[in-house]
CSV table of C-alpha atoms in Angstrom, one decimal:
chain,number,residue,atom,x,y,z
Y,1,GLY,CA,-10.8,-12.5,-72.2
Y,2,GLU,CA,-9.3,-10.7,-75.4
Y,3,ASN,CA,-6.6,-12.5,-76.7
Y,4,VAL,CA,-3.9,-12.1,-79.5
Y,5,GLU,CA,-1.9,-15.5,-80.7
Y,6,GLN,CA,1.1,-14.8,-83.5
Y,7,HIS,CA,2.6,-16.3,-84.9
Y,8,PRO,CA,5.4,-18.6,-86.4
Y,9,SER,CA,7.7,-17.0,-82.7
Y,10,THR,CA,10.9,-17.2,-84.7
Y,11,LEU,CA,11.4,-16.6,-88.1
Y,12,SER,CA,15.6,-16.0,-90.3
Y,13,VAL,CA,15.0,-15.6,-94.1
Y,14,GLN,CA,17.6,-14.8,-96.4
Y,15,GLU,CA,18.4,-11.5,-97.2
Y,16,GLY,CA,16.2,-10.1,-100.0
Y,17,ASP,CA,13.1,-13.1,-99.0
Y,18,SER,CA,10.2,-11.9,-98.1
Y,19,ALA,CA,9.3,-13.2,-94.4
Y,20,VAL,CA,5.5,-13.5,-93.3
Y,21,ILE,CA,4.0,-12.9,-90.0
Y,22,LYS,CA,0.5,-13.7,-89.3
Y,23,CYS,CA,-1.9,-12.7,-85.7
Y,24,THR,CA,-5.7,-14.4,-85.0
Y,25,TYR,CA,-7.4,-12.7,-83.0
Y,26,SER,CA,-10.8,-13.3,-80.8
Y,27,ASP,CA,-12.8,-9.8,-80.1
Y,28,SER,CA,-14.8,-9.4,-83.0
Y,29,ALA,CA,-15.1,-5.7,-82.3
Y,30,SER,CA,-11.6,-4.9,-82.9
Y,31,ASN,CA,-11.0,-2.2,-85.4
Y,32,TYR,CA,-7.1,-1.3,-85.1
Y,33,PHE,CA,-4.7,-3.4,-85.7
Y,34,PRO,CA,-1.2,-2.0,-85.6
Y,35,TRP,CA,2.0,-3.6,-85.0
Y,36,TYR,CA,4.9,-2.7,-83.7
Y,37,LYS,CA,8.8,-3.5,-84.1
Y,38,GLN,CA,11.6,-3.7,-81.6
Y,39,GLU,CA,14.8,-3.9,-81.6
Y,40,LEU,CA,17.5,-4.5,-78.2
Y,41,GLY,CA,17.7,-2.2,-76.0
Y,42,LYS,CA,14.6,-0.4,-77.0
Y,43,GLY,CA,10.9,1.0,-76.8
Y,44,PRO,CA,7.7,-1.2,-79.4
Y,45,GLN,CA,8.5,1.5,-82.2
Y,46,LEU,CA,4.5,1.3,-84.2
Y,47,ILE,CA,5.8,1.1,-88.5
Y,48,ILE,CA,2.5,0.2,-89.9
Y,49,ASP,CA,-1.1,0.6,-88.5
Y,50,ILE,CA,-5.2,-1.2,-90.6
Y,51,ARG,CA,-8.0,-0.1,-89.4
Y,52,SER,CA,-10.8,-2.5,-89.8
Y,53,ASN,CA,-12.9,-0.8,-92.0
Y,54,VAL,CA,-9.8,-1.0,-95.4
Y,55,GLY,CA,-8.2,-4.4,-96.1
Y,56,GLU,CA,-4.5,-4.1,-97.4
Y,57,LYS,CA,-2.4,-1.0,-96.0
Y,58,LYS,CA,1.2,-1.3,-97.6
Y,59,ASP,CA,4.1,1.9,-97.6
Y,60,GLN,CA,6.9,0.6,-98.8
Y,61,ARG,CA,8.9,-2.9,-97.9
Y,62,ILE,CA,6.3,-3.2,-95.9
Y,63,ALA,CA,2.3,-4.8,-95.6
Y,64,VAL,CA,-0.6,-5.2,-93.5
Y,65,THR,CA,-3.9,-7.4,-94.8
Y,66,LEU,CA,-7.0,-7.6,-92.9
Y,67,ASN,CA,-9.8,-10.3,-92.7
Y,68,LYS,CA,-12.3,-8.7,-90.9
Y,69,THR,CA,-14.5,-12.5,-91.7
Y,70,ALA,CA,-11.5,-14.8,-90.2
Y,71,LYS,CA,-10.2,-12.8,-87.1
Y,72,HIS,CA,-6.8,-12.0,-88.7
Y,73,PHE,CA,-4.4,-9.9,-89.8
Y,74,SER,CA,-0.3,-10.3,-91.4
Y,75,LEU,CA,2.7,-8.6,-91.8
Y,76,HIS,CA,4.8,-8.6,-94.9
Y,77,ILE,CA,8.3,-7.0,-94.9
Y,78,THR,CA,9.6,-7.7,-98.8
Y,79,GLU,CA,13.8,-7.3,-100.0
Y,80,THR,CA,14.3,-8.2,-96.6
Y,81,GLN,CA,17.6,-6.3,-95.3
Y,82,PRO,CA,20.0,-7.3,-92.3
Y,83,GLU,CA,18.4,-4.2,-90.3
Y,84,ASP,CA,14.9,-5.8,-90.4
Y,85,SER,CA,15.7,-7.8,-88.2
Y,86,ALA,CA,13.9,-7.6,-84.8
Y,87,VAL,CA,11.1,-8.7,-82.6
Y,88,TYR,CA,7.6,-8.0,-84.5
Y,89,PHE,CA,5.1,-7.6,-82.5
Y,90,CYS,CA,1.0,-7.2,-83.9
Y,91,ALA,CA,-2.1,-5.8,-81.9
Y,92,ALA,CA,-5.6,-5.9,-81.2
Y,93,SER,CA,-7.7,-2.7,-80.3
Y,94,THR,CA,-10.3,-4.0,-77.8
Y,95,GLN,CA,-14.3,-3.5,-77.6
Y,96,GLY,CA,-15.3,-0.7,-74.7
Y,97,GLY,CA,-15.9,2.7,-73.5
Y,98,ALA,CA,-12.0,3.6,-73.2
Y,99,GLN,CA,-9.9,1.2,-75.2
Y,100,LYS,CA,-6.5,-1.0,-75.0
Y,101,LEU,CA,-4.8,-3.2,-76.5
Y,102,VAL,CA,-4.0,-6.5,-76.7
Y,103,PHE,CA,-0.4,-7.7,-77.9
Y,104,GLY,CA,0.5,-11.2,-79.3
Y,105,GLN,CA,4.0,-12.6,-78.0
Y,106,GLY,CA,5.8,-11.3,-80.9
Y,107,THR,CA,8.3,-12.9,-83.6
Y,108,ARG,CA,11.5,-12.7,-83.6
Y,109,LEU,CA,12.9,-12.2,-87.1
Y,110,THR,CA,15.8,-12.9,-88.5
Y,111,ILE,CA,17.8,-12.5,-91.1
Y,112,ASN,CA,20.6,-13.8,-92.1
Y,113,PRO,CA,22.7,-12.5,-94.8
K,1,LYS,CA,9.6,16.5,-82.6
K,2,ALA,CA,11.1,14.9,-79.5
K,3,GLY,CA,10.0,10.8,-78.5
K,4,VAL,CA,8.2,9.5,-75.3
K,5,THR,CA,11.5,10.2,-73.0
K,6,GLN,CA,11.3,8.0,-69.4
K,7,THR,CA,12.9,7.8,-66.3
K,8,PRO,CA,14.9,6.6,-65.1
K,9,ARG,CA,16.3,3.8,-67.7
K,10,TYR,CA,17.8,0.8,-65.3
K,11,LEU,CA,16.3,0.5,-61.4
K,12,ILE,CA,17.5,-2.1,-58.9
K,13,LYS,CA,15.0,-1.9,-55.4
K,14,THR,CA,14.9,-4.5,-52.9
K,15,ARG,CA,11.7,-6.5,-52.5
K,16,GLY,CA,8.8,-4.8,-50.0
K,17,GLN,CA,10.2,-1.5,-51.4
K,18,GLN,CA,7.6,1.3,-53.6
K,19,VAL,CA,9.6,2.6,-57.0
K,20,THR,CA,8.2,6.3,-59.4
K,21,LEU,CA,8.5,5.3,-62.7
K,22,SER,CA,8.7,8.7,-64.5
K,23,CYS,CA,7.0,9.3,-68.7
K,24,SER,CA,6.5,12.2,-70.5
K,25,PRO,CA,5.0,11.9,-73.5
K,26,ILE,CA,5.5,13.7,-77.0
K,27,SER,CA,4.8,17.4,-76.9
K,28,GLY,CA,1.2,17.8,-77.7
K,29,HIS,CA,0.4,14.3,-76.8
K,30,ARG,CA,-2.6,13.4,-74.1
K,31,SER,CA,-2.8,10.5,-73.5
K,32,VAL,CA,-0.3,8.7,-72.2
K,33,SER,CA,-0.6,3.9,-71.5
K,34,TRP,CA,1.7,2.2,-69.5
K,35,TYR,CA,2.9,-1.9,-70.3
K,36,GLN,CA,4.1,-4.3,-67.9
K,37,GLN,CA,6.8,-6.7,-70.3
K,38,THR,CA,8.0,-9.8,-69.6
K,39,PRO,CA,9.9,-12.9,-71.1
K,40,GLY,CA,6.6,-15.1,-69.7
K,41,GLN,CA,4.0,-12.6,-69.9
K,42,GLY,CA,5.0,-10.4,-73.4
K,43,LEU,CA,3.2,-6.6,-72.8
K,44,GLN,CA,0.2,-6.6,-70.9
K,45,PHE,CA,-1.6,-3.2,-70.4
K,46,LEU,CA,-1.7,-1.6,-66.8
K,47,PHE,CA,-3.1,1.3,-67.6
K,48,GLU,CA,-4.6,5.2,-69.0
K,49,TYR,CA,-4.8,8.5,-68.6
K,50,PHE,CA,-6.2,10.8,-71.4
K,51,SER,CA,-6.6,15.2,-69.2
K,52,GLU,CA,-4.9,13.4,-65.7
K,53,THR,CA,-8.0,10.6,-65.3
K,54,GLN,CA,-7.7,6.9,-66.0
K,55,ARG,CA,-9.8,5.8,-68.4
K,56,ASN,CA,-9.2,2.1,-68.3
K,57,LYS,CA,-7.1,-0.1,-66.0
K,58,GLY,CA,-5.7,-4.0,-66.9
K,59,ASN,CA,-5.1,-6.6,-64.6
K,60,PHE,CA,-2.8,-5.5,-62.4
K,61,PRO,CA,-3.0,-5.7,-58.8
K,62,GLY,CA,-3.7,-2.3,-56.5
K,63,ARG,CA,0.1,-1.9,-55.7
K,64,PHE,CA,-0.2,-1.5,-58.9
K,65,SER,CA,-0.9,2.8,-59.6
K,66,GLY,CA,-0.4,5.8,-61.1
K,67,ARG,CA,-0.8,9.6,-62.0
K,68,GLN,CA,-0.8,12.4,-64.5
K,69,PHE,CA,0.2,16.0,-64.5
K,70,SER,CA,-2.0,18.3,-65.9
K,71,ASN,CA,0.7,18.8,-68.7
K,72,SER,CA,0.4,15.5,-69.8
K,73,ARG,CA,3.0,13.4,-67.7
K,74,SER,CA,3.0,10.8,-65.5
K,75,GLU,CA,3.9,8.7,-62.3
K,76,MET,CA,3.6,4.9,-61.9
K,77,ASN,CA,3.9,4.2,-59.1
K,78,VAL,CA,4.1,0.1,-57.4
K,79,SER,CA,4.5,-0.1,-53.8
K,80,THR,CA,5.5,-3.4,-52.0
K,81,LEU,CA,8.0,-4.9,-54.2
K,82,GLU,CA,7.8,-8.5,-55.4
K,83,LEU,CA,10.5,-10.5,-57.1
K,84,GLY,CA,8.0,-11.1,-59.9
K,85,ASP,CA,7.7,-7.6,-60.4
K,86,SER,CA,10.7,-7.5,-62.3
K,87,ALA,CA,10.4,-5.9,-66.0
K,88,LEU,CA,10.3,-3.2,-68.4
K,89,TYR,CA,8.1,-0.8,-68.2
K,90,LEU,CA,7.4,0.8,-70.4
K,91,CYS,CA,5.2,4.0,-71.1
K,92,ALA,CA,3.5,5.5,-74.5
K,93,SER,CA,1.8,7.6,-75.7
K,94,SER,CA,-0.7,8.9,-78.1
K,95,LEU,CA,-2.8,11.7,-80.0
K,96,GLY,CA,-6.1,11.4,-77.5
K,97,GLY,CA,-7.8,8.2,-79.3
K,98,MET,CA,-7.3,6.0,-77.0
K,99,ALA,CA,-5.7,2.8,-78.5
K,100,TYR,CA,-4.5,4.8,-81.8
K,101,GLU,CA,-1.5,5.4,-82.8
K,102,GLN,CA,0.6,4.4,-79.8
K,103,TYR,CA,4.1,5.7,-79.5
K,104,PHE,CA,6.4,4.0,-77.2
K,105,GLY,CA,9.5,5.7,-75.1
K,106,PRO,CA,12.4,3.7,-74.5
K,107,GLY,CA,11.6,1.6,-71.0
K,108,THR,CA,12.3,1.5,-67.5
K,109,ARG,CA,14.1,-1.8,-66.5
K,110,LEU,CA,13.4,-3.0,-63.2
K,111,THR,CA,14.7,-5.2,-61.0
K,112,VAL,CA,14.0,-6.3,-58.2
K,113,THR,CA,16.2,-8.3,-55.4
């Protein structure tokens, strides 16, 4: 079935440095790739997404890149701040008349002051 | 605009009982999806409703069911609870574009004893 692999599972960076989280997907028909941020005790928050007809998208300190040929996409966070500490999930849509999202296992990002 | 709301936030049930969880989507959103989140399995898709019709279903047993009302509010029901059903149950709403731009609620934490 459809599968999304996410790496690394944990990531610790110094405040001000950049963080990169990578995901690969198995369904070549996937055409939508969102990223979610989940803080303790809260539901996942949509932070950025990209569709398959775009290679890169940026929103202030956050960017996502997509390589359809290699079937992988990445989240880049620059100038990290303590409030960026959270669990981040990538997801990919699946093929089919009524698409659904398949999620990666998550990356726990810790920003050290 | 108010976000997705879920009630109750916390629930403790005994094995064998049944439970009903409620989700109110963002105003104007017609699609509601339900997910189960556990430390071991991550975020897993349960089902999606649009205009009171179930459009897609994940790989969960028939004990898990749902419905959607004419005002787009949705409920999910789990019958004959098992210990393994302990999880955070999340609902997400979107304007109608299936997997696109899903916004999550805070979740219902279900504990089965």
